[in-house]
Coordinates of C-alpha atoms in Angstrom, one line a residue:
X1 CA 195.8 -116.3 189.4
X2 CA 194.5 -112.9 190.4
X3 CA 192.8 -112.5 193.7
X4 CA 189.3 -110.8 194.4
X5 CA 189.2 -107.5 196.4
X6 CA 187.6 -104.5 197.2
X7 CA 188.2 -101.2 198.4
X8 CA 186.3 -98.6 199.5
X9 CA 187.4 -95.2 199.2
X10 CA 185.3 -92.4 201.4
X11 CA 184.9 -88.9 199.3
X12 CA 183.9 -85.6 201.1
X13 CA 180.9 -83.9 198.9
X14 CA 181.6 -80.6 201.0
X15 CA 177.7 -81.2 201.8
X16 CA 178.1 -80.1 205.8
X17 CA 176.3 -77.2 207.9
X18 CA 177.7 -74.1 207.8
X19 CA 179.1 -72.4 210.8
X20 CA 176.3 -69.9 211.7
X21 CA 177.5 -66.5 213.2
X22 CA 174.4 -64.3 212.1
X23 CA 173.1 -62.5 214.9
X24 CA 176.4 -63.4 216.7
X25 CA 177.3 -59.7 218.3
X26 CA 180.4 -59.5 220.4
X27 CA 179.8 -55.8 222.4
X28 CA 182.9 -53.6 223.8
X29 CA 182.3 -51.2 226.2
X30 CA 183.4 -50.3 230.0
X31 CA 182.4 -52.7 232.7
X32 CA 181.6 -52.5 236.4
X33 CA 183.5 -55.4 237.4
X34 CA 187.2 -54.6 236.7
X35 CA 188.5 -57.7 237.3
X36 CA 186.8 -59.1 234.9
X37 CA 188.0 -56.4 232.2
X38 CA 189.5 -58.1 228.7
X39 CA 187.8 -61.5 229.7
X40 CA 185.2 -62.8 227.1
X41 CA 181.9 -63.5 229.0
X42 CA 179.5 -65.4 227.0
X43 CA 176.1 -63.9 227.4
X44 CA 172.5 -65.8 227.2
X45 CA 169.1 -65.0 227.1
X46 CA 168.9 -66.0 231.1
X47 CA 171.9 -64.8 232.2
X48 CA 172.6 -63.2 235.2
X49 CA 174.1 -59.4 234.1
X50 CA 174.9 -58.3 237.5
X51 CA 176.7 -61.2 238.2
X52 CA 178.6 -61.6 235.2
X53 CA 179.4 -57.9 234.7
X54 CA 179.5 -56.8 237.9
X55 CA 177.0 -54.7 240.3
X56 CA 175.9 -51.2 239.3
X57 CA 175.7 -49.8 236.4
X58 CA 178.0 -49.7 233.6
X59 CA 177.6 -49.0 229.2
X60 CA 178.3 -53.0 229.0
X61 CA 175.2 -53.6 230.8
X62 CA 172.7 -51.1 229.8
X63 CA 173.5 -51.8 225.9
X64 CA 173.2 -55.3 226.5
X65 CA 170.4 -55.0 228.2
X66 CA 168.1 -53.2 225.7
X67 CA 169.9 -55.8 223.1
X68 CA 168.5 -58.5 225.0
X69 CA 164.8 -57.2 225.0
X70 CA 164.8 -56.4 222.0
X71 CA 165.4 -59.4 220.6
X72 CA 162.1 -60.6 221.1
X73 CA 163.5 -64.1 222.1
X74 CA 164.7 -67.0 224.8
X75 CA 167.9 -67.8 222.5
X76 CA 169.8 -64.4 222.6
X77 CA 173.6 -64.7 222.5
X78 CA 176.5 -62.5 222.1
X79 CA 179.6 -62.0 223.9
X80 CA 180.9 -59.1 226.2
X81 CA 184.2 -57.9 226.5
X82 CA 185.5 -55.1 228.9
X83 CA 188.1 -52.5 227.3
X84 CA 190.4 -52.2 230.1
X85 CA 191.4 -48.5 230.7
X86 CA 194.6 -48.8 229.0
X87 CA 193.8 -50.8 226.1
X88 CA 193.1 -49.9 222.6
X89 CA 189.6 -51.3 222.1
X90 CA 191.2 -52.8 218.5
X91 CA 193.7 -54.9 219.8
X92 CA 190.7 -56.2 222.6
X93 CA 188.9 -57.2 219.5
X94 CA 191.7 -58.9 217.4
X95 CA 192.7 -60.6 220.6
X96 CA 189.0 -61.7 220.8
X97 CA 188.8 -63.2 216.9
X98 CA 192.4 -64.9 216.8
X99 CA 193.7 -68.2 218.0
X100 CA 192.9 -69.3 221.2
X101 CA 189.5 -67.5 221.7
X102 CA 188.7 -67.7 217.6
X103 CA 185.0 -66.0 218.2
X104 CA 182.8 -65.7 215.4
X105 CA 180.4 -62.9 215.4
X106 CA 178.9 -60.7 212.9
X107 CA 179.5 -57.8 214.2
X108 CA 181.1 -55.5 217.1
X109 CA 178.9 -53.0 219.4
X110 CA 180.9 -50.1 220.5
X111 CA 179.1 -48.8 223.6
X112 CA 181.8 -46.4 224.2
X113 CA 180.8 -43.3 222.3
X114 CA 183.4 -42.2 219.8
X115 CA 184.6 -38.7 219.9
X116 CA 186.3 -37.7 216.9
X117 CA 186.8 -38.3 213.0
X118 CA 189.8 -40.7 213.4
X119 CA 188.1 -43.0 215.8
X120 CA 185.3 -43.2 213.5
X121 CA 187.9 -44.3 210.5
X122 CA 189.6 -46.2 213.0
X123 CA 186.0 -48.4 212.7
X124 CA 186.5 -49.1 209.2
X125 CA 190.4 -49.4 209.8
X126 CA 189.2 -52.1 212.2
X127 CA 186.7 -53.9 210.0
X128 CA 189.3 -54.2 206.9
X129 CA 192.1 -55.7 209.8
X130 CA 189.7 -58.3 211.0
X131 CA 188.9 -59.5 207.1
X132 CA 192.6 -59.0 206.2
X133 CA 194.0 -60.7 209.3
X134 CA 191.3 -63.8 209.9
X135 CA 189.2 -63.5 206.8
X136 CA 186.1 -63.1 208.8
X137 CA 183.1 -60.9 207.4
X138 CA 182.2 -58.1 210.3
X139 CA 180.7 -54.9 210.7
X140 CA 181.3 -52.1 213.3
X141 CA 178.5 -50.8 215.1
X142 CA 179.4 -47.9 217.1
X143 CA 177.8 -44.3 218.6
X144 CA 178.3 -40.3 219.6
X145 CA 176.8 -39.2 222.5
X146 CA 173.3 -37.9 222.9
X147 CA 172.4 -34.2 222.9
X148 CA 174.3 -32.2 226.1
X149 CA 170.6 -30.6 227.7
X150 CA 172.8 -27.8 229.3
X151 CA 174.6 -26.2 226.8
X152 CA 173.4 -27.6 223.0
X153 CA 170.7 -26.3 221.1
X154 CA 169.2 -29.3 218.4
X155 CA 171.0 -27.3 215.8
X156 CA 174.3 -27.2 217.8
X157 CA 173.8 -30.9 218.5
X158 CA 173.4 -31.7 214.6
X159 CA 176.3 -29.5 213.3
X160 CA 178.6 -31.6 216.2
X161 CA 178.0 -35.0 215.6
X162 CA 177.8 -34.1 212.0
X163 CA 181.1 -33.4 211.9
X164 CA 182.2 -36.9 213.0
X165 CA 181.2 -38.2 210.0
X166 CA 181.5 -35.6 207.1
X167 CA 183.4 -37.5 204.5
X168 CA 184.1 -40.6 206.0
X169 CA 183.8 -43.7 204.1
X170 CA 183.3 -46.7 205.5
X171 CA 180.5 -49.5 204.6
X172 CA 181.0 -51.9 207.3
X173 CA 180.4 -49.0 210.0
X174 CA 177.3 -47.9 211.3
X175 CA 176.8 -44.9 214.4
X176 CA 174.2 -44.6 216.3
X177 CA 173.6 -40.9 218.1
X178 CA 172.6 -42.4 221.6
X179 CA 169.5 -39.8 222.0
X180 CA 168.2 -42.2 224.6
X181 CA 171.2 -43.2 226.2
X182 CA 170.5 -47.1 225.3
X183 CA 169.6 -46.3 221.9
X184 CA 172.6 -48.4 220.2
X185 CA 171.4 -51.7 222.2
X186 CA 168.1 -51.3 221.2
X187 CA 168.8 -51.5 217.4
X188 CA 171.4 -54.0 218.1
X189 CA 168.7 -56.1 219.6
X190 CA 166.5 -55.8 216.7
X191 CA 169.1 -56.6 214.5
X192 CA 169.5 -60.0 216.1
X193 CA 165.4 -60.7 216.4
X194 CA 164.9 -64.3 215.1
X195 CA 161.9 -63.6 214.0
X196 CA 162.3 -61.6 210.8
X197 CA 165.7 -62.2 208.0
X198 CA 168.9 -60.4 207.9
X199 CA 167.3 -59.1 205.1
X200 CA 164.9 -57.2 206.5
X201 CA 165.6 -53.4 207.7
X202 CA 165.0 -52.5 211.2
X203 CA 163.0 -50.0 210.2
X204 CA 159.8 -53.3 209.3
X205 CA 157.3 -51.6 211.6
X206 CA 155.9 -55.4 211.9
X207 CA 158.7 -56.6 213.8
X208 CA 157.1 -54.1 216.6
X209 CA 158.1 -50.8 218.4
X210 CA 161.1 -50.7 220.1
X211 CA 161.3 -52.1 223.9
X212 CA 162.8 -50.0 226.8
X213 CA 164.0 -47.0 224.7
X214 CA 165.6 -45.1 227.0
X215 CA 167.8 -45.4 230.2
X216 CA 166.5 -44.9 233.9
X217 CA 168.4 -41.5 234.8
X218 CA 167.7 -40.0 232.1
X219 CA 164.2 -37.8 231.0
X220 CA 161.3 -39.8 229.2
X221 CA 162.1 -37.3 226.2
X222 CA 165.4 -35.8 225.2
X223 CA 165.4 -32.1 225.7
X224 CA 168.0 -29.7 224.3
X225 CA 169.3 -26.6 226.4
X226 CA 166.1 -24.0 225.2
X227 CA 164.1 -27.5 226.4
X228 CA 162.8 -28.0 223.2
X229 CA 161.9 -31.8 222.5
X230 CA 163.5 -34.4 219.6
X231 CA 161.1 -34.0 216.9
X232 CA 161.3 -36.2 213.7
X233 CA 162.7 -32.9 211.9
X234 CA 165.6 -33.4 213.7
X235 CA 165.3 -37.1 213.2
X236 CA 165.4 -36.8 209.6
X237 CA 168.3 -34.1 209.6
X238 CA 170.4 -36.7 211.8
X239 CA 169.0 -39.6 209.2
X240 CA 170.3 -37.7 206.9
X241 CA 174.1 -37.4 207.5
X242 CA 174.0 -41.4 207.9
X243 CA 173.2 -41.7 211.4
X244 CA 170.8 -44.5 212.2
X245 CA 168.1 -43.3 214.1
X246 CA 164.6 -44.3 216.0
X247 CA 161.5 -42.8 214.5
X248 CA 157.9 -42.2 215.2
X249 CA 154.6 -42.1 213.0
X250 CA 152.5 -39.2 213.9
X251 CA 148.8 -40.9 215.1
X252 CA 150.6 -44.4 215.2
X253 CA 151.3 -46.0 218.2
X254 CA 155.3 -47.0 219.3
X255 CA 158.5 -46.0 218.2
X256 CA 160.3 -47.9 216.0
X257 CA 163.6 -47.5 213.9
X258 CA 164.8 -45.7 210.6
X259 CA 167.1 -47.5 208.0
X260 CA 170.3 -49.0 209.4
X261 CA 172.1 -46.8 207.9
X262 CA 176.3 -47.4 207.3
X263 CA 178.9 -44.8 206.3
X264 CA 179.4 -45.8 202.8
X265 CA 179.2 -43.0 200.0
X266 CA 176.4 -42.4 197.9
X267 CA 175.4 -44.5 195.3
X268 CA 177.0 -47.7 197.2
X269 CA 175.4 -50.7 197.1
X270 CA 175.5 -51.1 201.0
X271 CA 174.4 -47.5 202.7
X272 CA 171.7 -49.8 204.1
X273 CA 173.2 -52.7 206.4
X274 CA 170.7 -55.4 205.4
X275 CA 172.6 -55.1 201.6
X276 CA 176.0 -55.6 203.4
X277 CA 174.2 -58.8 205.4
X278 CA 172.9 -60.9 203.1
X279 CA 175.9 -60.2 200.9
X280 CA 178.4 -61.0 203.9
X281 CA 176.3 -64.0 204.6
X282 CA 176.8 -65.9 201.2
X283 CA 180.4 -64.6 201.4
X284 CA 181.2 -66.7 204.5
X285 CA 179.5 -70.2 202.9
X286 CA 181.2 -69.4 199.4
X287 CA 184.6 -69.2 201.0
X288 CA 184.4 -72.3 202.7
X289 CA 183.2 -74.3 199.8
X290 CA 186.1 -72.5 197.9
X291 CA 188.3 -73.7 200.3
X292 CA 187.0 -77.7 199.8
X293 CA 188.1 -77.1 196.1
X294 CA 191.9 -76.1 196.9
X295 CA 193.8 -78.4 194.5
X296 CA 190.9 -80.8 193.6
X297 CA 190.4 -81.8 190.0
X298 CA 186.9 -81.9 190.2
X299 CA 186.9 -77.9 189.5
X300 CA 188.5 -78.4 185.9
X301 CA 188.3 -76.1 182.9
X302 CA 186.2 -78.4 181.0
X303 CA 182.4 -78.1 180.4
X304 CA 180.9 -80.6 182.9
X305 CA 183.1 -79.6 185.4
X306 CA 182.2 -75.9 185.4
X307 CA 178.8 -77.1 185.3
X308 CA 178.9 -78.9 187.8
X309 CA 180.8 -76.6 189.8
X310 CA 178.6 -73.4 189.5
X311 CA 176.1 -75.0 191.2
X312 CA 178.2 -76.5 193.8
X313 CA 178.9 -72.8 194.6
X314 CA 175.4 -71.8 193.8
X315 CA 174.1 -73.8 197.2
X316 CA 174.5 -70.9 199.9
X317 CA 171.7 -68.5 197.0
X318 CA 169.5 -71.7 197.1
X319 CA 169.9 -71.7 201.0
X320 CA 169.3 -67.9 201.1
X321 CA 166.5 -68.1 198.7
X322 CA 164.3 -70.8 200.8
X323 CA 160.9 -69.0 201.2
X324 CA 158.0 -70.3 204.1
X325 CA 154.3 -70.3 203.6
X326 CA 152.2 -69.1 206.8
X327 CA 148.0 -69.0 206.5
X328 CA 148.8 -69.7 202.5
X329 CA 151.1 -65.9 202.2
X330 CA 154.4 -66.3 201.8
X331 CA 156.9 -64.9 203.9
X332 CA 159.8 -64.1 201.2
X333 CA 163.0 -65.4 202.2
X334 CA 166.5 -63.3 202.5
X335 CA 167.2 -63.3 198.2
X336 CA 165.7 -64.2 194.9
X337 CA 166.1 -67.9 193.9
X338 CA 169.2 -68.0 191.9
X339 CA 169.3 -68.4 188.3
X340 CA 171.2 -69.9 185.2
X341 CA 174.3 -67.2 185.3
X342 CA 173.9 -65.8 188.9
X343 CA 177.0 -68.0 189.3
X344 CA 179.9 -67.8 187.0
X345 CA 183.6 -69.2 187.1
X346 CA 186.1 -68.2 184.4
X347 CA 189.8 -69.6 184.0
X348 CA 192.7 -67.3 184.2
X349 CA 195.5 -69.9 184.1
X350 CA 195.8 -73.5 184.6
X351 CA 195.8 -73.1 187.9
X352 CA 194.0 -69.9 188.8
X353 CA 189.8 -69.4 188.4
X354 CA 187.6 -67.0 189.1
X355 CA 184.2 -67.5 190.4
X356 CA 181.6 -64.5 190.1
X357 CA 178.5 -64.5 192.3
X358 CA 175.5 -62.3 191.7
X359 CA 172.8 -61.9 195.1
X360 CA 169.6 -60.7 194.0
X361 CA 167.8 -59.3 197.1
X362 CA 163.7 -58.5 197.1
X363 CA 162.4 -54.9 196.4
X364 CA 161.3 -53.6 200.0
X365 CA 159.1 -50.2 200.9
X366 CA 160.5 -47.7 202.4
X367 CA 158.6 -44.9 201.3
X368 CA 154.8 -45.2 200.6
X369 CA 152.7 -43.1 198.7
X370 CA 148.8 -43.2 198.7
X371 CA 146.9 -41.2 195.7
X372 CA 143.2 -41.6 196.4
X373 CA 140.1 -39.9 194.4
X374 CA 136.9 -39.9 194.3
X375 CA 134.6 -42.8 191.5
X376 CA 131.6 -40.7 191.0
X377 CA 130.2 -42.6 188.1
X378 CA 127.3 -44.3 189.9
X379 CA 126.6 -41.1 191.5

């Protein structure tokens, strides 16, 4: 006679939070303290920055500083690491993301200013290590030095740092001409404010104008050597060859920021960094649901299956595409809902599939033009 039982079997739906590293920024730079050089010092919104990188002033500190106001918030985060002298700042950063330490960021700060062509490849060189090497998604943020008051003329200054950068290709880098001397925190900082998406450029004037733009040795405005000031001509030349810059209105109160502009070549889809975000940030979740479906039959080549599957892998666009209402406007959200055929997955063999993913970000103003006339027909 058969006997009753019953058995219950537990089944993963994948369904978990996601890890989340946005606004995660892990900054490299010289510190004060040198015995605390290559250790990785956790940083919060109330942290103490003399005591955890040392007395006096150092480029770890001032960046991080003007990062940390300019976040607008009590739950700033990121990590600080000091390059000792004779250390490549790469391997400091590879030591940082591997096994023990494993740090998930978003990006690296660079407050060391980079001097030459190769180091600026070596950014890029960097950024394709880290994906190949722990699959993580990061971008390089990294900056020349400002204008030399004593010997360069604006035109001087522009043809130099120019150079850097002529011809280099690299979307997951972005440099920063430090102008102010804390210029690269302060865009850092706004990069990480929680107010506003990963989709939105620094340059939204409505986040605000920037916070403590500029460093405390150094003039209220940059000067060159015939002491002529930074004007927005020489703004927009500097915008121009891909820096990313702060910018003024003229009659408008503040200063505030110009695109976040990376070093990819024209006509990429990221030569703005908040294309290479929102793209990086569905990249992450898609891996790791990919990951769930290593060698489960439940991603089949039949129908229901793909079906089924495609929007399984469509869930990090319906996350990204989760607007909020605020006084009945709504505040659009990082992409465009996702549609029938934003998410495709196609069988190469019986054990190989391909899975194609299509972001649709929002249109955003940059550039604003105003015709107005005149209705006289009531006159």
């Amino acid at each position: 006679m058969a006997i009753g039982s019953v058995t219950i079997v537990k089944v993963d739906g994948m369904q978990g939070n996601f890890n989340e590293v946005e606004r995660v920024f892990l900054y490299l730079g010289k510190i004060a303290d040198p015995d605390r050089a290559a250790e990785i010092i956790p940083i919060a919104g109330n942290s103490d920055l003399d005591q955890l990188l040392g007395p006096g002033e150092s480029e770890l500190k001032t960046q991080i500083a003007a990062a940390r106001q300019n976040s607008r918030n009590d739950r700033f985060a990121c990590y600080a690491v000091g390059v000792p002298e004779d250390q490549d700042w790469k391997e400091v950063l590879y030591a940082a993301l591997d096994k023990p330490a494993d740090l998930n960021i978003e990006a690296v700060v660079l407050c060391t200013p980079l001097e030459s062509k190769l180091e600026i490849q070596a950014c890029m060189s960097a950024a394709s290590e880290v994906l190949a090497r722990f699959s993580k998604f990061i971008t390089v943020i990294g900056c020349v030095t400002g204008i030399d008051k004593a010997k360069e003329t604006w035109g001087a200054y522009i043809t130099r740092v120019s150079a850097l950068v002529d011809g280099v290709d690299g979307e997951r880098v972005c440099i920063v001409p430090q102008l102010h001397g804390n210029d690269l925190g302060c865009v850092a900082g706004r990069l990480c404010d929680p107010a506003v998406s990963i989709a939105d450029s620094p340059m939204r004037v409505a986040t605000g104008a920037l916070i403590g733009l500029g460093v405390a040795d150094a003039d209220v405005e940059p000067v060159d050597s015939a002491g002529a000031p930074l004007t927005m001509t020489t703004i927009e030349a500097l915008a121009g060859k891909r820096f990313s810059v702060a910018q003024w209105y003229a009659g408008y109160d503040g200063v505030y920021w110009a695109d976040m502009a990376t070093l990819a070549p024209e006509n990429s889809d990221y030569n703005v960094y908040e294309n290479l975000r929102v793209v990086d940030y569905c990249a992450r979740r898609v891996r790791s649901l990919a990951i769930g479906r290593i060698a489960d039959r439940r991603l089949n080549s039949t129908n229901q299956s793909i079906s089924a599957n495609e929007t399984y892998f469509m869930r990090p666009l319906r996350e990204a595409s989760q607007s909020t209402v605020l006084n009945e406007v709504e505040l659009p959200a990082m992409i465009q809902p996702p549609e029938a055929g934003d998410v495709t997955i196609s069988w190469n063999s019986r054990t190989e599939v391909s899975i194609a993913v299509s972001v649709r970000p929002y249109n955003c103003p940059k550039k604003i033009t105003v015709y107005m006339g005149l209705d006289l027909s009531n006159a």
